[in-house]
Amino acid sequence: MRLSRYYVPTLKETPAEAEVISHKILLRAGMIRKLTSGIYNYLPLGLRSVNKVANIVREEMNRAGAIEVLLPTVQPGDLWKETGRWEFYGKELLRFKDRHDRDYCLGPTHEEVITDLVRGEVRSYKQLPLNLYQIQTKFRDEIRPRFGLMRGREFIMKDAYSFDKDEAGAEESYRAMYEAYSRAFKRIGLKFRAVRADSGAIGGDFSHEFMVLADTGEDTIAVCLDEGCGYAANLEKAATVDPGGQCPATTALPGVEEVATPDQHTVEEVCNFLNVHPSELAKTLLFDADGEPVAALVRGDRELNDVKLRNLLGANELNLATAEQVQAWSGAPVGFAGPVNLKVKRIVADFELRQDQGWITGANKADAHLKNVHLGRDAEIECFADLRVITPGDRCPECGGRIDFWKGIEVGHVFKLGLKYSKAMSATFLDENGKEKFMVMGCYGIGVSRIVASAIEQNNDENGAIFPPSIAPYEVCLMALGGKDQSVTDKAEELYAQLQEAGIEVLYDDRDERPGVKFNDADLIGYPMQLVLGGKGLKNGIIEAKDRRTGERAELPLDDFITNFNAWRDDIWRAWGLK
Ligand code: ATP
Ligand code: MG
């Protein structure tokens, strides 16, 4: 492509609306333009990158045996009513009516549509397993669209859905997708981790989020610092190590003692007032779990993980008790609940509290706390379990190494759905024995447009983007700096033709611009390779080649140019870990 005939409206100034680096660069490099909040036009260079990501994803999906389809963006509300998500999905689902007053929505995801498609066609176990995917535009009316392609309202997603005849098959489908994702993200050139996520009612390790590691990530993940271990989990999921200890019904130790704590509601207030450390407190949180009162205890300096609590209780709905409920269940205002003589049947505690230590707890009485509470002796704890949020410095649940917190951007998600949609929508088949069974499903998403932004977040410098060669809009930018020297222009034209002939994706900056302008644009857009032909070089029979990532320059002989170029190019791909 010749830049003089192309459409790359670069900007000198950074638009004020852009907060993160990828958004700034994508706008400045003329790769995207905002149409309205969270909705972008993809300009030629941006589109090329998006398409390259999509193609790598497509190749890996095909290799894993998935089959491409294309489903509509507009979906009938009736399907969403079948699964109950018409009500439950919330405001991200953009609902509207057609001229006949029928309900429709813009697809934020396609479980309903795909299940409807498959239930109509698949009858026998012989047609399973089946994995269908598409690369398509999604719409989610995000509450805070931001960061350009990172969190748009309209964005491009690859979504796949697997249908299997049994659990074992579904697990195999899951693993195949996990592997396809790992291969795709590696080929794209991303530094990522597959992070264990909470799989809710399904349980087991059947939900992984693929996270690109970047400081600007919106997600925090717990990562084991031992490279060989590789454990990574999101904070909802990350398990803490059982510290052990016992909780006997101690009588030999000092008895429970009430202390006045007038107006001291929070852990911090109570600790200051009693001059103790938060780790000496056991805080009691009251919940309404599917209508039943439950108390959960964690150490005063810890944070309760409500996903772990919900999973432990097997609850569908878990809400922190209201002030009225707290008053009714504990007999005291918020801030004074404790496990001793609590009018709540189910009391669970984090296993850190199993240590035989006299804890400070609420007294179930306004303005009072208790000291020397031994949970084995003084309270009825239903069970001790992992209930807290992991912290940096915790031990790794897999290898005992040290846990640290990293920032990540979620670029993909693999998830075992089980029977959720097949049951709600009666997607059944006849098994080997002619028995009707529900299909076991999985769903797998990749944020195609978000990946382009994530790649820039990971690879940039003060001058602009540094694209991995596998997803760069063009691999090479060829610049001729001969001014009025026709021999330079002629040679550049010749090299341009040779590169194209050799199948290299080359953008030829043939504009009548100063060298500085060309250099700046090439750096900004971030082609991984730059070729600069000048009058002097031509005389000496060489062209200057710059590796955008390292800034290293090489001189490639113009004799047998393509061979020399390919050798240099191979080195660059290898240095990126892409060959
Ligand atoms: P997030 O927590 O970031 O909102 P999600 O859990 O809602 O993501 P999924 O429903 O699993 O995302 O969608 C699959 C993939 O689509 C995500 O892993 C992400 O890469 C991408 N994605 C989701 N929402 C957006 C968005 N608003 N803009 C761009 N990409 C998105
Ligand atoms: Mg979301």
Coordinates of C-alpha atoms and ligand atoms in Angstrom, one line a residue:
M1 CA 0.0 0.0 0.0
R2 CA 1.2 3.5 -0.8
L3 CA 0.7 5.9 2.1
S4 CA 0.0 8.8 -0.3
R5 CA -3.1 7.0 -1.5
Y6 CA -4.2 5.5 1.8
Y7 CA -6.4 6.8 4.7
V8 CA -4.3 7.3 7.8
P9 CA -5.4 10.5 9.5
T10 CA -2.7 10.7 12.2
L11 CA -3.0 13.4 14.9
K12 CA -0.2 15.5 16.4
E13 CA -1.9 16.1 19.7
T14 CA -3.3 13.5 22.0
P15 CA -7.1 13.8 22.3
A16 CA -8.0 14.9 25.8
E17 CA -10.6 12.1 26.2
A18 CA -8.0 9.3 26.1
E19 CA -6.8 8.1 29.5
V20 CA -4.8 5.0 28.7
I21 CA -1.9 4.6 26.3
S22 CA -3.6 2.3 23.8
H23 CA -6.5 4.6 23.4
K24 CA -4.2 7.6 22.9
I25 CA -2.1 5.7 20.3
L26 CA -5.0 4.2 18.4
L27 CA -6.5 7.7 18.0
R28 CA -3.3 9.4 17.2
A29 CA -2.2 6.7 14.8
G30 CA -5.4 7.1 12.9
M31 CA -6.5 3.6 13.6
I32 CA -9.8 4.3 15.2
R33 CA -12.2 7.2 15.5
K34 CA -15.0 7.6 18.0
L35 CA -18.5 7.8 16.6
T36 CA -20.2 8.1 20.0
S37 CA -19.6 6.9 23.5
G38 CA -18.1 3.4 23.4
I39 CA -18.6 3.1 19.7
Y40 CA -15.8 3.4 17.2
N41 CA -15.1 3.4 13.5
Y42 CA -12.2 1.1 12.6
L43 CA -10.0 2.9 10.1
P44 CA -7.9 0.9 7.6
L45 CA -4.9 0.4 9.8
G46 CA -6.9 -0.5 12.9
L47 CA -9.1 -2.8 10.9
R48 CA -6.0 -4.7 9.5
S49 CA -4.8 -5.3 13.0
V50 CA -8.2 -6.5 14.2
N51 CA -8.5 -8.8 11.2
K52 CA -5.1 -10.3 11.9
V53 CA -6.1 -11.1 15.4
A54 CA -9.4 -12.5 14.1
N55 CA -7.5 -14.7 11.6
I56 CA -5.1 -16.1 14.2
V57 CA -8.1 -16.9 16.4
R58 CA -10.0 -18.4 13.5
E59 CA -7.1 -20.6 12.6
E60 CA -6.7 -21.9 16.1
M61 CA -10.4 -22.5 16.5
N62 CA -10.5 -24.4 13.2
R63 CA -7.5 -26.4 14.3
A64 CA -9.3 -27.4 17.5
G65 CA -12.2 -28.7 15.5
A66 CA -14.6 -25.8 16.0
I67 CA -16.8 -24.7 13.1
E68 CA -17.5 -21.2 12.0
V69 CA -21.0 -19.7 11.7
L70 CA -22.3 -16.2 11.7
L71 CA -25.3 -15.4 13.9
P72 CA -27.4 -12.3 13.9
T73 CA -26.8 -9.2 16.0
V74 CA -30.5 -8.6 16.5
Q75 CA -32.1 -11.2 18.7
P76 CA -35.8 -11.8 19.6
G77 CA -36.7 -11.1 23.2
D78 CA -38.7 -14.3 23.3
L79 CA -35.5 -16.4 23.4
W80 CA -34.2 -14.4 26.3
K81 CA -37.5 -14.8 28.1
E82 CA -37.1 -18.6 27.8
T83 CA -33.9 -18.5 29.8
G84 CA -35.1 -15.7 32.2
R85 CA -32.3 -13.5 31.1
W86 CA -34.6 -10.9 29.6
E87 CA -35.2 -9.8 33.2
F88 CA -31.9 -10.8 34.8
Y89 CA -29.4 -9.5 32.3
G90 CA -29.6 -5.9 33.5
K91 CA -29.1 -2.7 31.6
E92 CA -26.2 -3.9 29.5
L93 CA -28.8 -5.6 27.4
L94 CA -30.1 -3.0 24.9
R95 CA -33.8 -3.8 24.5
F96 CA -36.0 -2.3 21.9
K97 CA -39.2 -3.0 19.9
D98 CA -39.9 -3.4 16.2
R99 CA -42.8 -1.8 14.4
H100 CA -45.1 -4.7 15.4
D101 CA -44.3 -4.0 19.1
R102 CA -42.3 -7.2 19.5
D103 CA -39.3 -7.3 21.9
Y104 CA -35.8 -7.4 20.5
C105 CA -32.3 -6.9 21.8
L106 CA -28.8 -6.3 20.5
G107 CA -26.8 -9.5 21.2
P108 CA -24.3 -9.0 24.1
T109 CA -23.6 -12.8 23.8
H110 CA -25.3 -15.6 22.0
E111 CA -26.1 -18.5 24.3
E112 CA -29.8 -18.3 23.6
V113 CA -29.5 -18.0 19.8
I114 CA -27.0 -20.8 19.5
T115 CA -29.0 -23.1 21.8
D116 CA -32.1 -22.4 19.7
L117 CA -30.2 -23.2 16.5
V118 CA -28.8 -26.5 17.8
R119 CA -31.9 -27.7 19.5
G120 CA -33.7 -27.4 16.2
E121 CA -31.2 -29.6 14.3
V122 CA -29.4 -31.9 16.6
R123 CA -31.3 -35.0 17.6
S124 CA -28.8 -37.8 18.1
Y125 CA -25.7 -38.4 20.1
K126 CA -24.1 -39.2 16.7
Q127 CA -24.2 -35.5 15.9
L128 CA -22.2 -34.6 19.0
P129 CA -19.8 -33.2 20.0
L130 CA -20.3 -30.0 18.2
N131 CA -18.5 -26.7 18.7
L132 CA -19.8 -23.7 16.8
Y133 CA -18.1 -20.3 16.8
Q134 CA -18.4 -16.9 15.2
I135 CA -16.5 -13.7 15.0
Q136 CA -19.0 -10.9 15.3
T137 CA -20.0 -7.5 16.7
K138 CA -21.4 -7.5 20.1
F139 CA -23.3 -4.8 21.9
R140 CA -23.3 -4.2 25.6
D141 CA -24.6 -1.0 27.0
E142 CA -21.7 -0.8 29.5
I143 CA -22.2 1.6 32.4
R144 CA -18.7 3.1 31.9
P145 CA -17.5 2.6 28.4
R146 CA -13.9 3.7 28.4
F147 CA -10.3 3.3 27.3
G148 CA -11.2 3.1 23.6
L149 CA -11.3 -0.5 22.3
M150 CA -10.7 -1.8 25.8
R151 CA -14.2 -1.4 27.1
G152 CA -16.5 -0.4 24.3
R153 CA -20.3 -0.7 24.0
E154 CA -19.9 -2.1 20.5
F155 CA -16.9 -4.5 20.2
I156 CA -15.8 -7.5 18.2
M157 CA -15.8 -10.9 19.9
K158 CA -15.1 -14.4 19.0
D159 CA -17.7 -16.6 20.8
A160 CA -17.8 -20.3 20.7
Y161 CA -20.3 -22.8 22.2
S162 CA -19.7 -26.5 22.6
F163 CA -22.3 -29.2 22.9
D164 CA -21.5 -32.6 24.3
K165 CA -23.4 -35.7 25.2
D166 CA -21.8 -36.0 28.7
E167 CA -19.6 -34.4 31.3
A168 CA -16.5 -36.2 30.1
G169 CA -17.1 -34.9 26.6
A170 CA -17.7 -31.4 27.9
E171 CA -14.5 -31.5 29.8
E172 CA -12.6 -32.5 26.7
S173 CA -14.2 -29.7 24.7
Y174 CA -13.1 -27.3 27.5
R175 CA -9.6 -28.5 27.4
A176 CA -9.4 -28.2 23.6
M177 CA -10.5 -24.6 23.9
Y178 CA -8.1 -23.9 26.7
E179 CA -5.3 -25.1 24.5
A180 CA -6.5 -23.3 21.4
Y181 CA -6.6 -20.0 23.4
S182 CA -3.1 -20.6 24.8
R183 CA -1.8 -21.1 21.3
A184 CA -3.7 -18.1 19.8
F185 CA -2.5 -15.7 22.5
K186 CA 1.0 -17.0 22.1
R187 CA 0.9 -16.4 18.3
I188 CA -0.5 -12.9 18.8
G189 CA 2.6 -12.2 20.9
L190 CA 0.9 -11.4 24.2
K191 CA 2.3 -12.0 27.7
F192 CA -0.6 -13.6 29.4
R193 CA -1.7 -16.0 32.1
A194 CA -4.6 -18.4 32.2
V195 CA -6.3 -17.4 35.4
R196 CA -8.6 -19.6 37.4
A197 CA -11.9 -17.9 37.8
D198 CA -15.0 -18.8 39.8
S199 CA -17.3 -21.2 38.0
G200 CA -20.1 -20.7 40.4
A201 CA -22.6 -23.5 40.7
I202 CA -20.7 -25.8 38.4
G203 CA -17.7 -26.0 40.6
G204 CA -14.3 -27.5 39.7
D205 CA -11.6 -25.8 37.6
F206 CA -13.9 -25.1 34.7
S207 CA -13.6 -21.4 34.3
H208 CA -10.4 -19.6 33.2
E209 CA -9.9 -16.0 32.3
F210 CA -7.0 -15.3 30.0
M211 CA -5.4 -12.2 31.2
V212 CA -2.9 -10.0 29.5
L213 CA -0.5 -8.6 32.0
A214 CA -0.4 -4.8 32.0
D215 CA -0.3 -2.1 34.6
T216 CA -3.4 -0.5 33.2
G217 CA -5.5 -3.6 33.6
E218 CA -8.8 -3.3 35.4
D219 CA -8.5 -6.7 37.0
T220 CA -6.3 -7.7 39.8
I221 CA -5.0 -11.3 39.8
A222 CA -3.2 -13.4 42.4
V223 CA -0.1 -14.8 40.8
C224 CA 2.5 -17.2 42.2
L225 CA 5.9 -15.7 41.9
D226 CA 7.4 -19.1 41.3
E227 CA 7.6 -19.3 37.5
G228 CA 7.6 -23.0 37.4
C229 CA 4.4 -23.2 39.3
G230 CA 2.5 -20.7 37.2
Y231 CA -0.5 -20.6 39.5
A232 CA -2.8 -17.6 38.8
A233 CA -6.3 -17.0 39.9
N234 CA -8.6 -14.0 40.2
L235 CA -9.3 -12.7 43.6
E236 CA -12.7 -14.3 43.9
K237 CA -11.3 -17.7 43.2
A238 CA -7.8 -17.7 44.7
A239 CA -7.6 -20.2 47.5
T240 CA -5.8 -19.5 50.7
V241 CA -3.7 -22.1 52.5
D242 CA -5.3 -23.7 55.6
P243 CA -3.1 -22.6 58.5
G244 CA -4.2 -25.6 60.5
G245 CA -4.7 -25.3 64.3
Q246 CA -7.4 -26.6 66.5
C247 CA -10.3 -25.3 68.3
P248 CA -10.9 -27.4 71.4
A249 CA -13.6 -26.6 73.9
T250 CA -11.1 -25.0 76.2
T251 CA -12.1 -24.4 79.8
A252 CA -8.7 -24.0 81.3
L253 CA -8.2 -20.6 79.7
P254 CA -9.7 -17.3 80.8
G255 CA -13.4 -17.0 80.4
V256 CA -15.3 -14.6 78.2
E257 CA -15.2 -11.0 79.4
E258 CA -17.4 -8.2 78.3
V259 CA -15.8 -4.8 77.6
A260 CA -17.5 -1.5 76.9
T261 CA -16.9 -0.1 73.5
P262 CA -19.3 2.9 73.4
D263 CA -19.9 4.1 69.8
Q264 CA -17.1 2.0 68.4
H265 CA -18.6 0.3 65.3
T266 CA -15.8 -0.4 62.9
V267 CA -12.8 -2.8 63.3
E268 CA -10.6 0.2 63.2
E269 CA -12.5 2.1 65.9
V270 CA -12.7 -0.9 68.2
C271 CA -9.0 -1.6 67.8
N272 CA -8.0 1.9 68.5
F273 CA -10.3 2.0 71.5
L274 CA -9.0 -1.3 73.0
N275 CA -5.5 -0.7 71.8
V276 CA -5.3 -4.1 69.9
H277 CA -4.3 -5.1 66.4
P278 CA -7.1 -6.0 63.9
S279 CA -5.7 -9.5 63.7
E280 CA -6.8 -10.1 67.3
L281 CA -10.4 -9.5 66.3
A282 CA -12.9 -11.9 64.7
K283 CA -15.4 -9.9 62.8
T284 CA -18.9 -11.2 62.3
L285 CA -20.7 -10.4 59.1
L286 CA -24.4 -11.2 58.7
F287 CA -25.9 -12.3 55.4
D288 CA -29.3 -13.1 54.0
A289 CA -28.6 -16.3 52.1
D290 CA -31.7 -17.2 50.0
G291 CA -33.8 -15.9 52.9
E292 CA -31.9 -17.6 55.7
P293 CA -29.7 -15.7 58.1
V294 CA -26.1 -16.7 58.1
A295 CA -23.1 -15.4 60.0
A296 CA -19.6 -15.5 58.6
L297 CA -16.5 -14.8 60.6
V298 CA -13.1 -13.6 59.4
R299 CA -10.1 -12.1 61.1
G300 CA -10.4 -8.4 61.7
D301 CA -7.6 -7.6 59.2
R302 CA -9.0 -9.8 56.5
E303 CA -11.6 -9.3 53.8
L304 CA -14.5 -11.8 53.5
N305 CA -14.7 -13.3 50.0
D306 CA -18.5 -13.5 49.4
V307 CA -18.0 -15.7 46.3
K308 CA -16.4 -18.3 48.5
L309 CA -19.1 -17.9 51.1
R310 CA -21.8 -18.3 48.5
N311 CA -20.2 -21.5 47.1
L312 CA -19.8 -22.9 50.6
L313 CA -23.4 -22.3 51.4
G314 CA -24.6 -23.3 48.0
A315 CA -26.7 -20.1 48.0
N316 CA -28.2 -18.5 44.9
E317 CA -28.6 -15.1 46.4
L318 CA -26.4 -13.8 49.1
N319 CA -26.9 -10.3 50.4
L320 CA -25.3 -8.5 53.3
A321 CA -28.0 -8.2 56.0
T322 CA -29.8 -4.8 56.3
A323 CA -29.5 -2.7 59.4
E324 CA -33.0 -4.0 60.4
Q325 CA -31.9 -7.7 59.9
V326 CA -28.7 -7.1 61.9
Q327 CA -30.8 -5.6 64.7
A328 CA -33.3 -8.5 64.6
W329 CA -30.7 -11.3 64.4
S330 CA -28.0 -10.0 66.7
G331 CA -30.1 -7.8 69.0
A332 CA -27.7 -5.0 68.4
P333 CA -27.1 -2.2 65.9
V334 CA -24.5 -2.8 63.1
G335 CA -21.0 -3.2 64.4
F336 CA -21.7 -5.3 67.5
A337 CA -22.6 -8.8 66.2
G338 CA -20.6 -11.7 67.5
P339 CA -20.8 -15.5 67.5
V340 CA -21.5 -16.0 71.2
N341 CA -25.3 -16.4 71.8
L342 CA -26.1 -15.2 68.4
K343 CA -29.7 -15.8 67.3
V344 CA -28.5 -17.2 63.9
K345 CA -28.3 -21.0 63.4
R346 CA -25.7 -21.1 60.7
I347 CA -22.3 -19.7 61.7
V348 CA -19.3 -20.3 59.5
A349 CA -15.8 -19.1 60.1
D350 CA -12.6 -18.7 58.1
F351 CA -10.1 -21.4 59.0
E352 CA -7.6 -18.9 60.3
L353 CA -10.0 -18.5 63.3
R354 CA -9.6 -22.2 64.2
Q355 CA -6.4 -21.2 66.1
D356 CA -6.9 -21.6 69.7
Q357 CA -6.7 -17.9 70.5
G358 CA -9.0 -15.8 72.6
W359 CA -10.7 -13.6 70.1
I360 CA -12.3 -10.2 70.5
T361 CA -15.8 -10.3 69.0
G362 CA -19.0 -8.3 69.1
A363 CA -21.2 -8.9 72.2
N364 CA -24.6 -8.8 70.4
K365 CA -25.3 -5.8 72.5
A366 CA -24.9 -2.1 71.7
D367 CA -21.6 -0.6 72.7
A368 CA -20.1 -3.8 73.9
H369 CA -17.5 -6.4 72.7
L370 CA -16.3 -9.6 74.2
K371 CA -12.7 -10.7 74.9
N372 CA -11.2 -14.2 75.3
V373 CA -13.8 -15.8 73.0
H374 CA -12.7 -19.4 72.1
L375 CA -14.7 -20.4 69.2
G376 CA -14.6 -24.1 70.1
R377 CA -15.9 -23.4 73.6
D378 CA -18.1 -20.4 73.3
A379 CA -19.8 -20.6 70.0
E380 CA -21.5 -23.1 67.7
I381 CA -19.4 -22.9 64.5
E382 CA -20.9 -25.1 61.7
C383 CA -17.6 -25.3 59.8
F384 CA -14.3 -23.7 59.3
A385 CA -13.4 -23.0 55.7
D386 CA -11.5 -20.8 53.2
L387 CA -13.6 -17.7 53.4
R388 CA -11.2 -14.8 53.0
V389 CA -9.8 -12.8 50.1
I390 CA -6.1 -13.8 49.4
T391 CA -3.5 -11.0 50.0
P392 CA 0.0 -10.3 48.6
G393 CA 2.5 -12.3 50.6
D394 CA 0.1 -15.2 51.2
R395 CA 1.3 -18.6 50.4
C396 CA 0.5 -20.2 47.0
P397 CA -2.1 -22.9 47.4
E398 CA -0.4 -25.0 44.8
C399 CA 3.3 -24.9 45.7
G400 CA 3.6 -22.9 48.9
G401 CA 5.5 -20.1 47.1
R402 CA 4.8 -16.4 47.5
I403 CA 1.7 -14.8 46.0
D404 CA 1.8 -11.4 44.5
F405 CA -1.0 -9.2 42.9
W406 CA -0.7 -8.3 39.3
K407 CA -2.9 -6.2 37.0
G408 CA -4.4 -7.8 34.0
I409 CA -6.7 -7.2 31.1
E410 CA -9.2 -10.0 30.4
V411 CA -8.9 -11.0 26.8
G412 CA -10.6 -14.3 26.9
H413 CA -12.8 -16.5 29.0
V414 CA -13.5 -20.3 28.8
F415 CA -16.4 -21.5 30.8
K416 CA -18.2 -24.8 31.3
L417 CA -21.9 -24.0 31.3
G418 CA -23.2 -27.5 32.1
L419 CA -27.0 -27.8 31.6
K420 CA -28.0 -24.2 32.3
Y421 CA -29.1 -23.3 28.8
S422 CA -30.0 -26.8 27.5
K423 CA -32.4 -27.3 30.4
A424 CA -33.9 -23.8 30.2
M425 CA -34.4 -24.2 26.4
S426 CA -34.9 -28.0 26.1
A427 CA -31.9 -28.8 24.0
T428 CA -32.0 -32.5 24.1
F429 CA -30.7 -35.5 22.1
L430 CA -31.2 -39.2 22.1
D431 CA -28.3 -41.2 23.6
E432 CA -27.0 -44.6 22.5
N433 CA -29.9 -46.2 24.3
G434 CA -32.5 -44.0 22.8
K435 CA -32.9 -42.1 26.1
E436 CA -33.5 -38.3 25.9
K437 CA -30.8 -36.3 27.5
F438 CA -29.8 -32.6 27.9
M439 CA -26.7 -31.5 26.0
V440 CA -23.8 -30.4 28.2
M441 CA -22.6 -27.0 27.1
G442 CA -19.5 -24.8 27.3
C443 CA -19.0 -21.2 26.1
Y444 CA -15.7 -19.5 25.1
G445 CA -15.2 -15.8 24.4
I446 CA -12.3 -13.8 23.0
G447 CA -12.3 -10.0 22.9
V448 CA -10.9 -9.6 19.4
S449 CA -10.9 -5.8 19.4
R450 CA -9.8 -5.5 23.0
I451 CA -6.7 -7.6 22.1
V452 CA -5.5 -4.9 19.8
A453 CA -5.7 -2.4 22.6
S454 CA -4.1 -4.9 25.0
A455 CA -1.2 -5.6 22.7
I456 CA -0.5 -1.8 22.6
E457 CA -0.7 -1.6 26.4
Q458 CA 2.0 -4.2 26.6
N459 CA 4.2 -2.9 23.8
N460 CA 4.7 0.8 23.5
D461 CA 7.2 3.6 24.2
E462 CA 7.1 7.4 24.3
N463 CA 7.0 7.5 20.5
G464 CA 4.1 5.2 19.9
A465 CA 3.0 1.6 19.5
I466 CA 5.3 -1.4 19.0
F467 CA 3.2 -4.0 17.3
P468 CA 4.1 -7.7 17.5
P469 CA 4.8 -8.6 13.8
S470 CA 1.9 -11.2 13.8
I471 CA -0.8 -8.5 14.3
A472 CA 0.9 -5.3 13.0
P473 CA -1.3 -3.5 10.5
Y474 CA 1.7 -3.8 8.2
E475 CA 4.9 -5.6 9.0
V476 CA 7.2 -3.2 7.3
C477 CA 7.2 0.5 6.5
L478 CA 9.4 1.4 3.6
M479 CA 10.6 5.0 3.5
A480 CA 12.4 6.8 0.7
L481 CA 14.4 9.8 1.8
G482 CA 15.9 11.0 -1.4
G483 CA 14.1 14.3 -1.7
K484 CA 14.3 15.3 -5.3
D485 CA 16.7 12.5 -6.1
Q486 CA 14.8 10.4 -8.7
S487 CA 17.3 7.5 -8.4
V488 CA 16.3 7.0 -4.8
T489 CA 12.6 7.1 -5.6
D490 CA 13.1 4.7 -8.5
K491 CA 15.0 2.3 -6.3
A492 CA 12.4 2.5 -3.6
E493 CA 9.7 1.7 -6.1
E494 CA 11.7 -1.3 -7.2
L495 CA 12.1 -2.5 -3.6
Y496 CA 8.4 -1.9 -2.9
A497 CA 7.5 -4.1 -5.9
Q498 CA 10.0 -6.8 -4.8
L499 CA 8.6 -6.9 -1.2
Q500 CA 5.1 -7.2 -2.5
E501 CA 6.2 -9.9 -4.9
A502 CA 7.7 -11.8 -2.0
G503 CA 4.4 -11.6 -0.1
I504 CA 5.6 -9.2 2.6
E505 CA 3.0 -6.8 3.9
V506 CA 4.6 -3.5 3.3
L507 CA 3.4 0.1 3.6
Y508 CA 5.4 2.4 1.4
D509 CA 5.6 5.9 2.7
D510 CA 5.8 7.7 -0.7
R511 CA 4.5 11.0 0.6
D512 CA 6.3 14.2 -0.2
E513 CA 7.1 14.8 3.5
R514 CA 10.1 15.6 5.5
P515 CA 12.1 12.6 6.9
G516 CA 11.1 13.6 10.5
V517 CA 7.4 13.4 9.7
K518 CA 7.9 10.0 8.1
F519 CA 10.0 8.7 11.0
N520 CA 7.5 10.0 13.6
D521 CA 4.5 8.4 11.9
A522 CA 6.2 5.1 11.4
D523 CA 7.2 5.0 15.1
L524 CA 3.7 6.1 16.2
I525 CA 1.9 3.5 14.2
G526 CA 4.5 0.9 15.4
Y527 CA 5.3 -1.2 12.3
P528 CA 7.7 -3.7 13.8
M529 CA 10.2 -3.1 10.9
Q530 CA 11.3 0.0 9.1
L531 CA 13.3 0.3 5.9
V532 CA 14.9 3.6 5.1
L533 CA 16.4 4.3 1.7
G534 CA 18.6 7.4 1.4
G535 CA 20.8 8.8 -1.3
K536 CA 24.0 7.8 0.5
G537 CA 22.8 4.3 1.2
L538 CA 21.9 3.8 -2.4
K539 CA 25.4 4.9 -3.5
N540 CA 26.9 2.4 -1.0
G541 CA 24.4 -0.3 -2.1
I542 CA 22.7 -0.6 1.3
I543 CA 19.3 0.2 2.9
E544 CA 19.0 1.0 6.6
A545 CA 16.7 -1.4 8.5
K546 CA 15.4 -0.5 12.0
D547 CA 13.9 -2.9 14.5
R548 CA 11.1 -0.8 16.1
R549 CA 11.2 -2.8 19.4
T550 CA 14.9 -2.6 20.2
G551 CA 15.7 0.5 18.0
E552 CA 18.6 -1.5 16.6
R553 CA 19.7 -0.6 13.1
A554 CA 21.1 -2.9 10.5
E555 CA 22.4 -2.2 7.0
L556 CA 21.0 -4.6 4.4
P557 CA 22.9 -5.0 1.1
L558 CA 20.7 -4.1 -1.8
D559 CA 22.2 -6.9 -3.8
D560 CA 20.0 -9.9 -3.3
F561 CA 17.7 -7.7 -1.2
I562 CA 14.9 -10.0 -0.5
T563 CA 17.2 -12.8 0.8
N564 CA 18.9 -10.3 3.1
F565 CA 15.6 -8.8 4.2
N566 CA 14.0 -12.2 5.0
A567 CA 17.0 -13.2 7.1
W568 CA 16.7 -9.9 9.1
R569 CA 12.9 -10.3 9.3
D570 CA 13.2 -13.9 10.6
D571 CA 15.5 -12.6 13.4
I572 CA 12.9 -10.1 14.5
W573 CA 10.1 -12.7 14.5
R574 CA 12.3 -15.0 16.6
A575 CA 13.2 -12.2 19.0
W576 CA 9.5 -11.7 19.6
G577 CA 9.2 -15.4 20.3
L578 CA 6.9 -15.8 17.3
K579 CA 9.0 -18.2 15.3
Ligands
ATP1 P1 -15.4 -7.8 31.6 O1 -15.3 -8.4 33.0 O2 -14.2 -7.2 31.1 O3 -16.6 -6.9 31.4 P2 -16.9 -10.1 30.7 O4 -16.6 -11.1 31.8 O5 -18.1 -9.3 30.7 O6 -15.6 -9.0 30.6 P3 -17.3 -12.1 28.7 O7 -18.7 -12.0 28.7 O8 -16.6 -13.3 29.2 O9 -16.6 -10.8 29.3 O10 -16.8 -11.8 27.1 C1 -15.7 -12.4 26.5 C2 -14.6 -11.5 26.2 O11 -15.1 -10.3 25.5 C3 -13.9 -10.9 27.4 O12 -12.9 -11.8 27.8 C4 -13.3 -9.6 26.8 O13 -12.1 -9.9 26.3 C5 -14.3 -9.2 25.8 N1 -15.2 -8.1 26.2 C6 -16.2 -8.1 27.1 N2 -16.7 -6.9 27.3 C7 -16.1 -6.1 26.5 C8 -16.2 -4.7 26.1 N3 -17.1 -3.9 26.7 N4 -15.4 -4.2 25.2 C9 -14.4 -4.9 24.6 N5 -14.3 -6.2 24.8 C10 -15.1 -6.8 25.8
MG2 MG -18.6 -7.4 31.2

